[in-house]
Coordinates of N, CA and C in Angstrom, one line a residue:
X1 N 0.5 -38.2 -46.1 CA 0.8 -39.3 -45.1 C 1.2 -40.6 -45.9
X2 N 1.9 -40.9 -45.9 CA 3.1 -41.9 -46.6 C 2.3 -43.2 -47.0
X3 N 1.6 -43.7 -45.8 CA 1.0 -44.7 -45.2 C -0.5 -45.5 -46.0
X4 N -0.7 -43.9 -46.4 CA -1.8 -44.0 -47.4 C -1.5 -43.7 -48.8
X5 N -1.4 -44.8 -49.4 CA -1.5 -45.1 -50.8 C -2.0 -43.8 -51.6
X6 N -0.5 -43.5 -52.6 CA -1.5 -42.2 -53.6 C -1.0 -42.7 -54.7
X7 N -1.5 -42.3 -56.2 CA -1.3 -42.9 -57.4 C -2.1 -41.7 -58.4
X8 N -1.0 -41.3 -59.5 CA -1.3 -40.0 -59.9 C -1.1 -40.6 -61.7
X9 N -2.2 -40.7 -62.1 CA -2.5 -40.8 -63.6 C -2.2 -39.6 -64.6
X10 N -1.0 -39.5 -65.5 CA -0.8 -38.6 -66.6 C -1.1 -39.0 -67.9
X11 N -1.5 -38.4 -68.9 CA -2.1 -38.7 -70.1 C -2.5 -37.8 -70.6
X12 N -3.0 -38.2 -72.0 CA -3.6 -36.8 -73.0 C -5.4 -37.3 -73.1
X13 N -6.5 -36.8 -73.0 CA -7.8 -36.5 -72.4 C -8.3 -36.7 -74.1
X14 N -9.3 -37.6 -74.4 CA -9.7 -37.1 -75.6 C -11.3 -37.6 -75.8
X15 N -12.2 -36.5 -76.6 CA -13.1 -37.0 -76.8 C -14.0 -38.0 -77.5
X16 N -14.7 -39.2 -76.7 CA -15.0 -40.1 -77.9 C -16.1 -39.4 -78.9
X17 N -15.7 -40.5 -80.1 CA -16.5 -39.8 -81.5 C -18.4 -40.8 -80.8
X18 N -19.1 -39.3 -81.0 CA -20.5 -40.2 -80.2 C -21.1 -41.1 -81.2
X19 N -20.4 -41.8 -82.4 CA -21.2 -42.6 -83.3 C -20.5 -43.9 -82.8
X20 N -19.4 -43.7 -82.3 CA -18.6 -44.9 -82.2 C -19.3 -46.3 -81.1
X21 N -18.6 -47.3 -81.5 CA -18.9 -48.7 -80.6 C -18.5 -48.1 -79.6
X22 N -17.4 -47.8 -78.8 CA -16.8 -47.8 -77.7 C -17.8 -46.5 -76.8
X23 N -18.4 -45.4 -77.7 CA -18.8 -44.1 -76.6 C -20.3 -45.4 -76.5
X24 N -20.8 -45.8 -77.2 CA -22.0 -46.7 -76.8 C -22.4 -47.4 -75.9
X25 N -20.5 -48.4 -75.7 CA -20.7 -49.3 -74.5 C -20.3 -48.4 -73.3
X26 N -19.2 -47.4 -73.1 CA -18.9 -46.7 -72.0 C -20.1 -45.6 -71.8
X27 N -21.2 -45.4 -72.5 CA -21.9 -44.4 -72.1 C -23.3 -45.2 -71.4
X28 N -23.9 -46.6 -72.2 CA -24.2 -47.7 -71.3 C -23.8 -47.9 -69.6
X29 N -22.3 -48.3 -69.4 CA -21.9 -48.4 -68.3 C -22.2 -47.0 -67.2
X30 N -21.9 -45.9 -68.0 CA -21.7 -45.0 -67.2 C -23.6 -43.8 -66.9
X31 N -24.2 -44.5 -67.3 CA -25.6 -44.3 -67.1 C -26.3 -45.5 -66.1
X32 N -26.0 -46.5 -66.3 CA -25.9 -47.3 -65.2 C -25.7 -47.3 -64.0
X33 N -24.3 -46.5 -63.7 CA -24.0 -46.3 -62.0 C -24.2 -44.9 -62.0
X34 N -24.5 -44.0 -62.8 CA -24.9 -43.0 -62.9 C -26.1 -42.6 -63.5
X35 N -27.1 -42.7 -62.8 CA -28.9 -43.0 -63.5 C -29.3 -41.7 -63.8
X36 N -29.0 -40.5 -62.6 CA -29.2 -39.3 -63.0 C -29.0 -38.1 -64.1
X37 N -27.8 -38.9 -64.1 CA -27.2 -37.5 -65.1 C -27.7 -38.1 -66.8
X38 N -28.1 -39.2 -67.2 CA -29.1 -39.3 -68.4 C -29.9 -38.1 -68.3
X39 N -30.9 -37.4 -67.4 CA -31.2 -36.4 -67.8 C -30.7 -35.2 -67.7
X40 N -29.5 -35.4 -67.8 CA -28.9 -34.0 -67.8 C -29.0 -32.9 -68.6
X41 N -29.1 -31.9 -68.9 CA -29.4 -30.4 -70.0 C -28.0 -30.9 -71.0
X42 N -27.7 -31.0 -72.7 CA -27.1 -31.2 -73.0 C -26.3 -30.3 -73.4
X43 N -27.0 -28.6 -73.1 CA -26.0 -27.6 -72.9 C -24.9 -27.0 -71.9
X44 N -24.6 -28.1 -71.1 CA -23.8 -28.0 -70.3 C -22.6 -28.2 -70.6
X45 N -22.3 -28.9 -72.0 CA -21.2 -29.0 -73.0 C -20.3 -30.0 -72.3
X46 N -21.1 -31.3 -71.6 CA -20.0 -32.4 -70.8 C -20.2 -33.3 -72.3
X47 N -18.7 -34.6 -71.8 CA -18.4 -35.4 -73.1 C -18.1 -36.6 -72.3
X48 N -18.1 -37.6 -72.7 CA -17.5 -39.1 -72.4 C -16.0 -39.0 -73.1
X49 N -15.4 -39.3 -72.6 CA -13.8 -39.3 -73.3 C -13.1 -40.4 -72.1
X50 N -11.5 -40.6 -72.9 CA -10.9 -41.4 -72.3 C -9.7 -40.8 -71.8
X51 N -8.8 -41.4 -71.3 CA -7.1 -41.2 -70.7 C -6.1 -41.8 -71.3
X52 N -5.6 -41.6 -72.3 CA -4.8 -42.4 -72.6 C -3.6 -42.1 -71.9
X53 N -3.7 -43.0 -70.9 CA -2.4 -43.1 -69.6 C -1.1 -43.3 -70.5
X54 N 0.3 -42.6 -70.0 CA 1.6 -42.6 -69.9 C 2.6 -42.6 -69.7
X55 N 1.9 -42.0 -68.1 CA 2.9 -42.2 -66.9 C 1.7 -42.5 -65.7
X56 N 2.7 -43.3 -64.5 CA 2.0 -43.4 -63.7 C 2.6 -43.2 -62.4
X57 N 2.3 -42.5 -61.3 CA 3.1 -42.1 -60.4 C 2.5 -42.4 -59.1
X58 N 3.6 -43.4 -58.4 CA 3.3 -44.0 -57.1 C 3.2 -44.1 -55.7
X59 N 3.3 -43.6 -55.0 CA 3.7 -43.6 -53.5 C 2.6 -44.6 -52.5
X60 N 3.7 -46.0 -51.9 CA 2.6 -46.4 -51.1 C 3.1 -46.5 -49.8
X61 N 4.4 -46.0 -49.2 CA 4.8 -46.1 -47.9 C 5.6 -45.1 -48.2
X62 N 6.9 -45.2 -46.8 CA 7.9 -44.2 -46.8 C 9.3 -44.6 -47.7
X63 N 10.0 -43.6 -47.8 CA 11.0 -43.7 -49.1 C 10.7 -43.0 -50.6
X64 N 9.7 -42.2 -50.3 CA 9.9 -41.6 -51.9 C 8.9 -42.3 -53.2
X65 N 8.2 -41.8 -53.9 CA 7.3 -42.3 -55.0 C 8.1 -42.8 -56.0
X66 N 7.5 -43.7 -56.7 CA 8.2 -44.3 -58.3 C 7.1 -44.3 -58.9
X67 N 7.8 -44.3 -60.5 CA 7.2 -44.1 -61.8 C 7.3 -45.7 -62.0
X68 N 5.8 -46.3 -62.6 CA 5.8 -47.3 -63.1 C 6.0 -47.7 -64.4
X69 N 6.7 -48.7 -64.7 CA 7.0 -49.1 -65.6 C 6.1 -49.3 -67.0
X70 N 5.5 -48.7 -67.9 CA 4.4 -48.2 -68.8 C 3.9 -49.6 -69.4
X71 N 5.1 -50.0 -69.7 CA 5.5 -52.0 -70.6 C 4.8 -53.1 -69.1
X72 N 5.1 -52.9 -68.2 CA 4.8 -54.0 -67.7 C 3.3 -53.7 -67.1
X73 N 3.0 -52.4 -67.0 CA 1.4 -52.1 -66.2 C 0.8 -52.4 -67.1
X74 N 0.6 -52.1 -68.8 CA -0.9 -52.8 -69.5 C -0.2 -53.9 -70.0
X75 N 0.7 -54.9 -69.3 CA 0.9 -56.5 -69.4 C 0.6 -57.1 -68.8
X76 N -0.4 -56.5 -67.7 CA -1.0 -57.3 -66.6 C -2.7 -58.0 -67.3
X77 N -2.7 -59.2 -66.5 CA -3.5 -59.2 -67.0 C -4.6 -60.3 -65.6
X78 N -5.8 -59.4 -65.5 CA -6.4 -59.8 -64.0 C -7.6 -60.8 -64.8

């Protein structure tokens, strides 16, 4: 349905190294809005990792989806 906004993230998936600064602060955040899964069984073989986005694909009305421009999407700055 055209009308409703879709947006499709491509990229290569990788796992953070668990000694690093960054899996510390994203594993922080993500135990925070997710309180539960801290006790999760750790043989379940789940990981924190990132997306490093490189295409991004758009549809927000009628007329057909575009690819966004890679240079101007992490130039934004909120």
């Amino acid at each position: 349905n055209p009308p409703c906004a879709r947006a499709v993230f491509n990229g290569a998936l990788s796992k953070l190294d668990n000694d690093s600064e960054e899996y510390t602060t994203i594993q922080e955040a993500f135990f925070e809005r997710h309180a539960s899964m801290a006790d999760w069984p750790t043989d379940h073989s789940w990981f924190i990792g990132k997306v490093e986005i490189d295409n991004i694909w758009l549809i927000d009305i009628y007329g057909g989806a575009k690819t966004l421009d890679m240079d101007k999407y992490f130039k934004v700055s909120l």
